[in-house]
GROMACS .gro file of C-alpha atoms in nm:
model
  219
    1MET     CA    1  12.717  -1.027  -0.404
    2SER     CA    2  12.384  -0.867  -0.478
    3ALA     CA    3  12.365  -0.491  -0.474
    4ILE     CA    4  12.168  -0.340  -0.189
    5PRO     CA    5  11.922  -0.086  -0.323
    6THR     CA    6  11.953   0.258  -0.173
    7MET     CA    7  11.658   0.484  -0.108
    8ALA     CA    8  11.689   0.857  -0.146
    9PHE     CA    9  11.524   1.068   0.122
   10LYS     CA   10  11.421   1.422   0.046
   11LEU     CA   11  11.400   1.647   0.347
   12ARG     CA   12  11.132   1.911   0.324
   13SER     CA   13  11.246   2.243   0.463
   14SER     CA   14  11.013   2.415   0.704
   15LYS     CA   15  10.853   2.742   0.601
   16PHE     CA   16  10.906   2.858   0.960
   17ARG     CA   17  11.282   2.798   0.969
   18HIS     CA   18  11.359   3.170   0.978
   19VAL     CA   19  11.094   3.253   1.238
   20TYR     CA   20  11.224   3.313   1.587
   21GLY     CA   21  11.037   3.390   1.908
   22ALA     CA   22  11.138   3.663   2.145
   23PRO     CA   23  11.038   3.685   2.512
   24ALA     CA   24  10.830   3.984   2.611
   25LYS     CA   25  11.013   4.266   2.782
   26LYS     CA   26  10.980   4.286   3.156
   27ASN     CA   27  10.778   4.608   3.138
   28GLN     CA   28  10.522   4.425   2.922
   29CYS     CA   29  10.466   4.141   3.172
   30TYR     CA   30  10.252   4.107   3.485
   31GLU     CA   31  10.461   4.000   3.783
   32CYS     CA   32  10.403   3.885   4.141
   33ILE     CA   33  10.050   3.750   4.080
   34ASN     CA   34   9.973   3.466   4.321
   35ILE     CA   35   9.803   3.238   4.068
   36THR     CA   36   9.577   2.963   4.202
   37LYS     CA   37   9.727   2.619   4.257
   38ASN     CA   38   9.394   2.444   4.203
   39ALA     CA   39   9.425   2.127   3.994
   40HIS     CA   40   9.095   2.182   3.809
   41ASP     CA   41   9.131   2.166   3.429
   42SER     CA   42   9.067   2.532   3.341
   43ASP     CA   43   9.244   2.838   3.203
   44PHE     CA   44   9.198   3.028   3.532
   45CYS     CA   45   9.233   3.352   3.335
   46ALA     CA   46   9.041   3.558   3.081
   47VAL     CA   47   9.120   3.869   2.878
   48ASN     CA   48   8.927   4.121   2.670
   49PRO     CA   49   9.020   4.455   2.508
   50LYS     CA   50   9.015   4.629   2.849
   51PHE     CA   51   9.105   4.389   3.128
   52LEU     CA   52   9.298   4.079   3.232
   53ALA     CA   53   9.137   3.855   3.496
   54VAL     CA   54   9.332   3.587   3.685
   55VAL     CA   55   9.210   3.346   3.955
   56THR     CA   56   9.431   3.383   4.261
   57GLU     CA   57   9.525   3.164   4.555
   58CYS     CA   58   9.343   3.252   4.876
   59ALA     CA   59   9.302   3.101   5.221
   60GLY     CA   60   8.923   3.076   5.220
   61GLY     CA   61   8.652   3.122   4.960
   62GLY     CA   62   8.738   3.229   4.607
   63SER     CA   63   8.878   3.544   4.452
   64PHE     CA   64   9.025   3.672   4.129
   65LEU     CA   65   9.234   3.967   4.024
   66VAL     CA   66   9.125   4.210   3.752
   67LEU     CA   67   9.383   4.440   3.595
   68PRO     CA   68   9.353   4.697   3.317
   69LEU     CA   69   9.578   4.578   3.034
   70GLU     CA   70   9.809   4.878   3.075
   71TRP     CA   71   9.884   4.793   3.441
   72THR     CA   72  10.188   4.582   3.357
   73GLY     CA   73  10.485   4.523   3.586
   74ARG     CA   74  10.503   4.418   3.949
   75GLN     CA   75  10.166   4.385   4.123
   76GLU     CA   76  10.114   4.462   4.489
   77ILE     CA   77  10.038   4.162   4.709
   78ASN     CA   78   9.734   4.345   4.847
   79SER     CA   79   9.598   4.452   4.509
   80PRO     CA   80   9.216   4.483   4.513
   81LYS     CA   81   9.037   4.165   4.407
   82VAL     CA   82   8.690   4.043   4.323
   83ILE     CA   83   8.568   3.849   4.625
   84GLY     CA   84   8.233   3.696   4.717
   85HIS     CA   85   8.241   3.326   4.625
   86ARG     CA   86   8.239   3.089   4.922
   87GLY     CA   87   8.436   2.831   4.725
   88VAL     CA   88   8.730   2.829   4.485
   89VAL     CA   89   8.667   3.004   4.151
   90LEU     CA   90   8.691   2.749   3.868
   91ASP     CA   91   8.627   2.952   3.552
   92LEU     CA   92   8.601   3.310   3.425
   93LYS     CA   93   8.445   3.448   3.107
   94TRP     CA   94   8.410   3.810   2.988
   95ASN     CA   95   8.079   3.917   2.837
   96PRO     CA   96   8.139   3.956   2.459
   97PHE     CA   97   7.880   4.237   2.445
   98ASN     CA   98   8.006   4.438   2.745
   99ASP     CA   99   8.376   4.461   2.828
  100ASN     CA  100   8.301   4.560   3.189
  101ILE     CA  101   8.100   4.250   3.282
  102ILE     CA  102   8.263   3.920   3.378
  103ALA     CA  103   8.103   3.592   3.484
  104SER     CA  104   8.261   3.356   3.738
  105CYS     CA  105   8.169   3.008   3.860
  106SER     CA  106   8.282   2.828   4.170
  107GLU     CA  107   8.287   2.522   4.390
  108ASP     CA  108   8.008   2.691   4.590
  109CYS     CA  109   7.764   2.582   4.311
  110THR     CA  110   7.691   2.939   4.201
  111VAL     CA  111   7.750   3.160   3.898
  112LYS     CA  112   7.803   3.529   3.964
  113LEU     CA  113   7.823   3.835   3.738
  114TRP     CA  114   8.040   4.134   3.825
  115LEU     CA  115   8.061   4.488   3.692
  116ILE     CA  116   8.421   4.608   3.668
  117PRO     CA  117   8.455   4.988   3.664
  118ASP     CA  118   8.658   5.161   3.396
  119GLY     CA  119   9.010   5.217   3.524
  120GLY     CA  120   9.013   4.898   3.731
  121LEU     CA  121   8.947   4.821   4.096
  122ARG     CA  122   9.057   5.057   4.372
  123ILE     CA  123   8.908   4.848   4.655
  124ASN     CA  124   8.793   4.487   4.685
  125LEU     CA  125   8.473   4.421   4.492
  126SER     CA  126   8.225   4.205   4.683
  127ASP     CA  127   7.893   4.326   4.537
  128TRP     CA  128   7.787   4.115   4.240
  129ILE     CA  129   7.523   4.229   3.993
  130MET     CA  130   7.373   3.881   3.951
  131ASP     CA  131   7.384   3.561   4.158
  132LEU     CA  132   7.261   3.252   3.973
  133HIS     CA  133   7.162   2.933   4.157
  134GLY     CA  134   7.058   2.610   3.987
  135HIS     CA  135   7.341   2.360   4.004
  136GLU     CA  136   7.348   2.096   4.275
  137ARG     CA  137   7.725   2.045   4.259
  138ARG     CA  138   8.024   2.267   4.180
  139VAL     CA  139   8.013   2.461   3.853
  140ALA     CA  140   8.307   2.380   3.629
  141SER     CA  141   8.285   2.598   3.319
  142LEU     CA  142   8.109   2.889   3.152
  143GLU     CA  143   8.039   2.994   2.794
  144TRP     CA  144   7.869   3.308   2.661
  145HIS     CA  145   7.649   3.282   2.354
  146PRO     CA  146   7.841   3.442   2.063
  147THR     CA  147   7.544   3.618   1.898
  148ALA     CA  148   7.261   3.638   2.154
  149GLU     CA  149   7.316   3.901   2.419
  150ASN     CA  150   7.264   3.806   2.787
  151ILE     CA  151   7.269   3.428   2.723
  152LEU     CA  152   7.521   3.241   2.938
  153LEU     CA  153   7.577   2.866   2.974
  154SER     CA  154   7.717   2.695   3.281
  155ALA     CA  155   7.826   2.331   3.310
  156GLY     CA  156   7.839   2.163   3.649
  157PHE     CA  157   7.954   1.841   3.809
  158ASP     CA  158   7.585   1.748   3.839
  159TYR     CA  159   7.611   1.663   3.463
  160LYS     CA  160   7.382   1.954   3.375
  161ILE     CA  161   7.425   2.250   3.141
  162ILE     CA  162   7.203   2.542   3.239
  163VAL     CA  163   7.114   2.811   2.985
  164TRP     CA  164   7.073   3.142   3.168
  165ASN     CA  165   6.909   3.466   3.066
  166VAL     CA  166   7.125   3.693   3.280
  167ALA     CA  167   6.912   4.001   3.206
  168GLN     CA  168   6.624   3.834   3.392
  169GLY     CA  169   6.839   3.625   3.626
  170GLU     CA  170   6.665   3.298   3.544
  171ALA     CA  171   6.728   2.966   3.373
  172VAL     CA  172   6.560   2.934   3.033
  173ASN     CA  173   6.668   2.574   2.968
  174VAL     CA  174   6.843   2.284   3.138
  175ILE     CA  175   7.032   2.036   2.916
  176GLU     CA  176   7.046   1.693   3.081
  177CYS     CA  177   7.178   1.457   2.812
  178HIS     CA  178   7.513   1.387   2.979
  179THR     CA  179   7.577   1.084   3.198
  180ASP     CA  180   7.917   1.184   3.335
  181THR     CA  181   8.141   1.484   3.401
  182ILE     CA  182   8.133   1.750   3.129
  183TYR     CA  183   8.489   1.845   3.034
  184SER     CA  184   8.430   2.134   2.793
  185MET     CA  185   8.174   2.307   2.572
  186SER     CA  186   8.192   2.536   2.272
  187PHE     CA  187   7.943   2.716   2.049
  188SER     CA  188   7.941   2.716   1.673
  189ARG     CA  189   8.018   3.053   1.517
  190ASN     CA  190   7.653   3.161   1.495
  191GLY     CA  191   7.553   2.996   1.823
  192SER     CA  192   7.304   2.755   1.667
  193LEU     CA  193   7.491   2.445   1.790
  194LEU     CA  194   7.679   2.351   2.104
  195ALA     CA  195   7.956   2.088   2.116
  196THR     CA  196   8.056   1.920   2.443
  197THR     CA  197   8.316   1.668   2.553
  198CYS     CA  198   8.247   1.432   2.841
  199LYS     CA  199   8.421   1.181   3.065
  200ASP     CA  200   8.218   0.904   2.898
  201LYS     CA  201   8.436   0.958   2.586
  202GLN     CA  202   8.154   1.098   2.378
  203ILE     CA  203   8.138   1.422   2.182
  204ARG     CA  204   7.784   1.558   2.167
  205ILE     CA  205   7.636   1.814   1.929
  206ILE     CA  206   7.335   1.980   2.092
  207ASP     CA  207   7.072   2.232   1.994
  208PRO     CA  208   7.110   2.481   2.284
  209ARG     CA  209   6.759   2.625   2.234
  210THR     CA  210   6.576   2.296   2.279
  211GLY     CA  211   6.839   2.076   2.444
  212ASP     CA  212   6.789   1.815   2.170
  213LEU     CA  213   7.082   1.588   2.089
  214ILE     CA  214   7.177   1.631   1.723
  215HIS     CA  215   7.474   1.395   1.699
  216VAL     CA  216   7.695   1.177   1.920
  217GLN     CA  217   8.049   1.070   1.831
  218ILE     CA  218   8.218   0.802   2.041
  219LEU     CA  219   8.593   0.847   2.070
   0.00000   0.00000   0.00000
């Protein structure tokens, strides 16, 4: 009978084997927030060194809750919210140059900018500081430029990315190289390049200043 060779297996131990997670204490959590049930692929929340913003469920139009980070614990059902969109809010992004300014986009085809007062909201906020119109269909996502102040990008279901100068309230460029729904977008660290993913299974690298297509990778 021939001998059956045996193979020795060496198990590599994980460097994280002694690392354990611990749930946050109740007084460090935010409770009783009626988070949106929308099926759109988005974070529906945004945070910066001052505030937490969360898109909430509402009967009509769109709203989101803004809380100072220290306001942990149970939230009142009638807590003041940011209201003003006529459609569901789909994305939120804080301005990286001003912790009191947040941008929101919605199914109502608009992008709005809001000024959140220090200390949080005491009453509902319905007065935006900027209302941007340019998309023909709902606006899915937002992205602030990481190094150029007042430059905001919005991607819509009209397959367009609009580059906004929010200080002047106008579009400075419209990128129209996509042929299907834009899933996501992200800047390079210095903001010189923009990467996007699309329903057509292509990753695009774009010059955001000119809108020129630098590279396309098919998945």
